[in-house]
Coordinates of C-alpha atoms and ligand atoms in Angstrom, one line a residue:
X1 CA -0.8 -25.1 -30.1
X2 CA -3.0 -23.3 -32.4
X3 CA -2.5 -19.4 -32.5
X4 CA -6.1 -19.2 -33.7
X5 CA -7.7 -18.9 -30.3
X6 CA -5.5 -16.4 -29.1
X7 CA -5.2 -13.0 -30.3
X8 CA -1.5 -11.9 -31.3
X9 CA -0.7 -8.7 -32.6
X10 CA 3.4 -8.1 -33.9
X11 CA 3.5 -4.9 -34.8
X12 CA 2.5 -1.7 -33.8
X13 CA -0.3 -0.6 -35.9
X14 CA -2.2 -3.5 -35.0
X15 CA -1.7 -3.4 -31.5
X16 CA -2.9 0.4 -31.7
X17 CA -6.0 -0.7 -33.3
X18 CA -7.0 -3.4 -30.6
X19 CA -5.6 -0.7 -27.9
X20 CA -7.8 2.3 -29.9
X21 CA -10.7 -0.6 -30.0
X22 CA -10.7 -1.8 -26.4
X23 CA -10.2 2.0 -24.9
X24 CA -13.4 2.8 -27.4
X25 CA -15.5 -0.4 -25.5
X26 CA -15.0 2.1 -22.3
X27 CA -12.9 -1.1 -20.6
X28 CA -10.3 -0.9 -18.1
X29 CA -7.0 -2.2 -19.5
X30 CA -4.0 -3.8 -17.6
X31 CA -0.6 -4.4 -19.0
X32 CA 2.2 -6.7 -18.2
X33 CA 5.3 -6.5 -20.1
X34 CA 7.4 -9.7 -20.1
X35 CA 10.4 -10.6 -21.7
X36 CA 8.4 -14.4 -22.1
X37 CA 9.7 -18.0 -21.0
X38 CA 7.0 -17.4 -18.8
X39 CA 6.6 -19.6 -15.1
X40 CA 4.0 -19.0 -12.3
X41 CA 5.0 -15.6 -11.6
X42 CA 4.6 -13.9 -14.9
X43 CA 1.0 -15.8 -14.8
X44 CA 0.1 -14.0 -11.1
X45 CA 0.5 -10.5 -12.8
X46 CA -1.8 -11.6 -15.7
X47 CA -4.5 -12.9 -12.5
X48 CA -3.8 -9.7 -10.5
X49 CA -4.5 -7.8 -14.1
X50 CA -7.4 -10.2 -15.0
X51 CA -9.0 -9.3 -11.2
X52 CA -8.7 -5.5 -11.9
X53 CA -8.9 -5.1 -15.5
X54 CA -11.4 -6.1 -18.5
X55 CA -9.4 -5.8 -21.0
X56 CA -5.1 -7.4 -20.2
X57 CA -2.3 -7.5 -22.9
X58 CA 0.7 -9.3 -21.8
X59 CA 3.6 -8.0 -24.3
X60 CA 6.6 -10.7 -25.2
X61 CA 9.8 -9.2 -26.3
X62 CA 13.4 -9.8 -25.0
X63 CA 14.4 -6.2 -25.1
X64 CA 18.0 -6.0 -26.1
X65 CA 18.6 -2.7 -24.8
X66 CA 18.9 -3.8 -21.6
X67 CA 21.4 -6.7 -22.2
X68 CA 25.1 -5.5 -22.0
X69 CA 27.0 -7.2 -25.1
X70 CA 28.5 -9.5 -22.8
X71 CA 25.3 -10.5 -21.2
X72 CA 23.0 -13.3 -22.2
X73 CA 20.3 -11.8 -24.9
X74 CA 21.2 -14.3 -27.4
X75 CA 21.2 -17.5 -25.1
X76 CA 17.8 -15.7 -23.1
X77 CA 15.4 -18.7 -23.5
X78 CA 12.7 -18.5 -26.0
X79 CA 9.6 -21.0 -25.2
X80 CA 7.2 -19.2 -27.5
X81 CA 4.7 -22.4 -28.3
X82 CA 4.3 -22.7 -24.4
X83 CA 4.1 -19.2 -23.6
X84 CA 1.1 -18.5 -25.7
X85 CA -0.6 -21.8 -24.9
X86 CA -0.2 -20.5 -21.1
X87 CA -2.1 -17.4 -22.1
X88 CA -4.7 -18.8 -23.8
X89 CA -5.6 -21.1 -20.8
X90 CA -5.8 -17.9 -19.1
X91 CA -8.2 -16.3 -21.4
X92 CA -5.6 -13.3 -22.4
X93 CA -7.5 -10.9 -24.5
X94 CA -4.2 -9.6 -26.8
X95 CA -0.3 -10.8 -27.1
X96 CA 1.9 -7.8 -28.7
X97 CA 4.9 -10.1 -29.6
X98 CA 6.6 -7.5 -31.8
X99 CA 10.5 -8.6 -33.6
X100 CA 13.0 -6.4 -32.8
X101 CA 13.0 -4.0 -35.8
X102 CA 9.2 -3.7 -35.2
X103 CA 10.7 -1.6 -32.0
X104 CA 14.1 -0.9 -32.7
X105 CA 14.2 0.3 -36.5
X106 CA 17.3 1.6 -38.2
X107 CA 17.9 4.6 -37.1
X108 CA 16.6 4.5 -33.5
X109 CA 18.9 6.2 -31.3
X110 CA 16.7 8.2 -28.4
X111 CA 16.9 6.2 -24.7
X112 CA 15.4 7.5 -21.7
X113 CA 18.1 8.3 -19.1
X114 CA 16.8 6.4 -16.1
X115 CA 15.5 8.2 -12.6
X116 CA 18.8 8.2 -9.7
X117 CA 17.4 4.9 -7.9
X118 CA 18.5 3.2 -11.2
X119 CA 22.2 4.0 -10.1
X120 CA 23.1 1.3 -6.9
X121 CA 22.7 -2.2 -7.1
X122 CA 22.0 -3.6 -10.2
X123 CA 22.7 0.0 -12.1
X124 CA 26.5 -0.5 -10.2
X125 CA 26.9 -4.0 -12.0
X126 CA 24.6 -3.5 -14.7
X127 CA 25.8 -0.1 -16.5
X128 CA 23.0 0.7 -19.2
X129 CA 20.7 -2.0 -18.0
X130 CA 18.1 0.5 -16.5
X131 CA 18.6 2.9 -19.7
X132 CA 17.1 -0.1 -21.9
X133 CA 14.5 -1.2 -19.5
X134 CA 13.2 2.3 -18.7
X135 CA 13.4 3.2 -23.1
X136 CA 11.2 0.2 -23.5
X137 CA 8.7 0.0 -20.8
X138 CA 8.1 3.9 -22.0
X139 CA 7.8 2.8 -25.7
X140 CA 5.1 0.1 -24.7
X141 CA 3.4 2.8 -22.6
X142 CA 3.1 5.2 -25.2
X143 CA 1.8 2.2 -28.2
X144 CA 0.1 0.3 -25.4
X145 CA -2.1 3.3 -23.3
X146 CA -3.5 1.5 -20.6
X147 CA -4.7 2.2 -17.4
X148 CA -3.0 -0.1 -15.1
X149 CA 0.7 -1.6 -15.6
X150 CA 1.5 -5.1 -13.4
X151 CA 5.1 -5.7 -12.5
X152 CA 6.5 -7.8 -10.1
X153 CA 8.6 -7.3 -6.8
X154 CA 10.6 -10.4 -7.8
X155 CA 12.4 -6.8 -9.7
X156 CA 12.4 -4.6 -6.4
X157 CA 14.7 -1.9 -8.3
X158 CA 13.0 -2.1 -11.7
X159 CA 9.4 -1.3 -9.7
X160 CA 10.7 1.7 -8.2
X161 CA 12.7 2.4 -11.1
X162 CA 9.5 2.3 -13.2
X163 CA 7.5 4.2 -10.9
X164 CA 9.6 7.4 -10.6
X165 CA 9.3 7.3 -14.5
X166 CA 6.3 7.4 -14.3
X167 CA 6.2 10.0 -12.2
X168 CA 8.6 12.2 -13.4
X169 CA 7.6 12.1 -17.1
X170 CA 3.9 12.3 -16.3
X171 CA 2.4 9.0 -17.5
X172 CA -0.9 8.5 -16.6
X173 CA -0.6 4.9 -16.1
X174 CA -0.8 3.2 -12.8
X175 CA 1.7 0.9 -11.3
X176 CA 0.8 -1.8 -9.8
X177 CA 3.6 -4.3 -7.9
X178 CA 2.8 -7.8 -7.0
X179 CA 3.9 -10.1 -4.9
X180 CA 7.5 -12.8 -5.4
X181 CA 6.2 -16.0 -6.2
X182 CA 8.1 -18.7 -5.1
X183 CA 8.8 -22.7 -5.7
X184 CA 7.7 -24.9 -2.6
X185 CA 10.9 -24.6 -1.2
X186 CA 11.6 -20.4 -1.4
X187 CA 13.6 -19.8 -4.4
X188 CA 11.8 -16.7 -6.2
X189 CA 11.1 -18.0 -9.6
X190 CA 12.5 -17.0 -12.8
X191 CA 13.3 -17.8 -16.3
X192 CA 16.9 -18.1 -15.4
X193 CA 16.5 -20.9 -13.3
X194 CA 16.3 -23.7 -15.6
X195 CA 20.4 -23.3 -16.3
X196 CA 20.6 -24.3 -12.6
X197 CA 22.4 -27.9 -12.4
X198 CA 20.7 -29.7 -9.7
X199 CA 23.6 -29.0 -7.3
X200 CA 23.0 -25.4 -8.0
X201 CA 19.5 -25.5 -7.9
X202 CA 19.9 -26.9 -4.1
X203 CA 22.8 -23.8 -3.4
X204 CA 20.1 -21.4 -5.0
X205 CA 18.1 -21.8 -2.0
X206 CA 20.4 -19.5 -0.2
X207 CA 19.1 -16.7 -1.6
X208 CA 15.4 -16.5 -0.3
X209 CA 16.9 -18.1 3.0
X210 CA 19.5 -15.0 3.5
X211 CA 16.1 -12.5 2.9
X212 CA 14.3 -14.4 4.7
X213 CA 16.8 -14.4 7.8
X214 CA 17.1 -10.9 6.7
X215 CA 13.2 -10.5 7.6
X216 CA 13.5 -12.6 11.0
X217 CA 16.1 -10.8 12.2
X218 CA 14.2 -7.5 11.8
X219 CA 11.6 -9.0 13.3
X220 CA 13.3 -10.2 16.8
X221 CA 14.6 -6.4 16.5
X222 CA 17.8 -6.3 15.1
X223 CA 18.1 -2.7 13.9
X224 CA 21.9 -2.3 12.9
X225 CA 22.2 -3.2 9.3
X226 CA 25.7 -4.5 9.6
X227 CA 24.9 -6.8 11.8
X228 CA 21.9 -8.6 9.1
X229 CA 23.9 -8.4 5.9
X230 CA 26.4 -10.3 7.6
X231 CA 24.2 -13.0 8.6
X232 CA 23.1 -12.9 4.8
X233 CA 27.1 -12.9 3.2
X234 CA 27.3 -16.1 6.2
X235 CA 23.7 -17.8 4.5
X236 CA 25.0 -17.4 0.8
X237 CA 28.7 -18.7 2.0
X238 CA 27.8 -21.8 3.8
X239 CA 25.6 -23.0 0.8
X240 CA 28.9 -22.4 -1.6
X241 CA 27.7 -19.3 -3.2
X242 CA 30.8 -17.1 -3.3
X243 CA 30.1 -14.7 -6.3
X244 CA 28.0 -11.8 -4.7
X245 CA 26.8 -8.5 -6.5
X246 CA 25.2 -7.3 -3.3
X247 CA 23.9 -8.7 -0.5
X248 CA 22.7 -5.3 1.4
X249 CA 20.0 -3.5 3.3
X250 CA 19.0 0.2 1.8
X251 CA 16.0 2.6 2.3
X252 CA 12.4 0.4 0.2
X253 CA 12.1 3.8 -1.8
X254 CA 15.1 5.2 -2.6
X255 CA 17.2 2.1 -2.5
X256 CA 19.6 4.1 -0.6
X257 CA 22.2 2.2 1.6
X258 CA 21.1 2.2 5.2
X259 CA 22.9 1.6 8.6
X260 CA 19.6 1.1 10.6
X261 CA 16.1 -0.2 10.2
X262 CA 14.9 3.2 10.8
X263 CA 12.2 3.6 8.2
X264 CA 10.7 0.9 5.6
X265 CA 13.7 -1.1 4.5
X266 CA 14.3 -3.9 1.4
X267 CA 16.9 -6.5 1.8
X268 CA 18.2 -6.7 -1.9
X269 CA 20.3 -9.8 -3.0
X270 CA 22.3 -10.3 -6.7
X271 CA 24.5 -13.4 -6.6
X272 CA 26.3 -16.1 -9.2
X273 CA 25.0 -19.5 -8.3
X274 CA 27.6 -21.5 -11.0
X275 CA 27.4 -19.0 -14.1
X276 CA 23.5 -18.2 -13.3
X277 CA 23.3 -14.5 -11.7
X278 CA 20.1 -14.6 -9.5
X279 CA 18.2 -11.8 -7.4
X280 CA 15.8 -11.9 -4.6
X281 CA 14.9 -9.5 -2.0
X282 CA 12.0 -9.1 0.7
X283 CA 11.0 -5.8 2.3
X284 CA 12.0 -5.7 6.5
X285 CA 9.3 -3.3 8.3
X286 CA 10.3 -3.0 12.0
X287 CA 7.8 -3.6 14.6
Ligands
AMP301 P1 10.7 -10.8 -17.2 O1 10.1 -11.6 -18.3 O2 11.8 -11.5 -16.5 O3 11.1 -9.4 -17.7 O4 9.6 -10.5 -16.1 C1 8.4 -9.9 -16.5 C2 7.7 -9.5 -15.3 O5 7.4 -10.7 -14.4 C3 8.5 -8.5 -14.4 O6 7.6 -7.5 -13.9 C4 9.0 -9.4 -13.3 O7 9.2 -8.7 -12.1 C5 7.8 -10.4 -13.1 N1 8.3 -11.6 -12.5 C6 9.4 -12.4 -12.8 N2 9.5 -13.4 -11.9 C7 8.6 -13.2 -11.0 C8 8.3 -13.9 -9.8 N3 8.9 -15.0 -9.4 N4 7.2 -13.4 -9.0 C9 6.5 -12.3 -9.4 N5 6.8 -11.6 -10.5 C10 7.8 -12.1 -11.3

């Protein structure tokens, strides 16, 4: 892989320049923040950015503000060779792959206190995992001032969380979600799944089937809640997957819990499959 023929900045003076430069050139610029160990649907956001945008950077850097000390930052997996090969087949204009001090210097110590949607779900299992992901999508906002920002559904909470951000703290970048991409046979991709034993890989499944029953059900016009989520707790228990976060049904824009399809409505899922902890979800609009 030769670095040449893409172009990587790692720290933040050079990725202002590029920013300052390409801003200068009058282009539009998109954005996708990734954490790397990148699979088909980090490379959608860099084609949705690509159709919109003249200009993308795709940033690589596991944040470690938003990994709990007894979560997995260390053990995240690094593919960096592959990653930026990946890119460069695409044609990315700029890589910001910073090291951690480049971001977190001694000394750091201001976190943005995330927007109330960041409380349920994954801010219920995940205390401080918002705080980090909100401090550092703002920090690559302010060094990386683009117009457009590409984030994927496959992190329903994250996009909302991300959006009232925005909105509260006056960023004038826009948000753009894209769509879950998913292997042949449902399960959303994701950099986690590689730890998945074959076994578990085939359990995994459960997850997109238990949306996706989540989304029929709405459709046939099922309307009490109670009545979905425990088809979804049947799905993941059938296929062995007895570790469940949530399995639940809340309002799609304040993530609220809800007792009836009443108004747009995500079904949210965050369960163990062996000691891999996976999410899905799939918006339910009633008929
Ligand atoms: P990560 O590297 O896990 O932080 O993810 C970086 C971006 O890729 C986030 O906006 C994710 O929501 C998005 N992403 C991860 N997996 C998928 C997927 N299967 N489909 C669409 N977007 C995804």
């Amino acid at each position: 892989m030769s670095e040449e023929t893409i172009h990587i900045a790692r720290t933040r003076a050079e990725v202002q320049h590029c920013i300052q430069a390409a801003r200068e050139g009058g282009k539009r610029l998109g954005l996708v923040p990734t954490m790397g160990a990148l699979h088909e649907g980090h490379l959608s956001l860099v084609r949705a950015a690509q159709r919109s945008c003249d200009f993308v950077v795709v940033t690589i850097f596991v944040n470690p503000a938003q990994f709990s000390p007894t979560e997995d930052f260390s053990k995240y997996p690094r593919t960096i060779d592959a990653d930026l090969e990946a890119l460069r087949d695409l044609g990315v204009d700029l890589v910001f792959m910073p090291d951690r001090e480049e971001l977190y210097p001694g000394g750091f110590s201001t976190y943005v206190l995330p927007p109330a949607v960041a409380d349920p779900f994954e801010g219920q299992v995940r205390p401080g995992h918002f705080r980090g992901v909100a401090t550092i999508i703002l920090k690559l906002f302010h060094l990386l001032p683009t117009d457009v920002a590409f984030f994927g559904q496959k992190d329903y909470q994250q996009c909302q969380v991300i959006r009232q951000m925005v909105e509260d703290l006056n960023v004038p970048i826009e948000i753009q979600a894209c769509p879950i991409i998913r292997e042949p046979d449902g399960l959303a991709m994701s950099s986690r799944n590689r730890y998945l034993s074959p076994d578990e890989r085939r359990r995994a499944v459960s997850l997109s089937a238990a949306v996706g029953e989540a989304v029929r059900q709405v459709q046939a016009g099922t309307t009490e809640t109670s009545v979905i989520t425990e088809r979804m707790h049947d799905i993941l228990r059938k296929a062995g997957v007895t570790k469940v976060d949530y399995a639940a049904i809340a309002d799609a824009t304040t993530l609220e819990v809800i007792n009836r399809i009443d108004r747009p409505a995500v079904a949210l899922i965050a369960a163990y499959v062996g000691a891999t902890r996976l999410i899905d979800n799939a918006l339910l609009t009633a008929e």
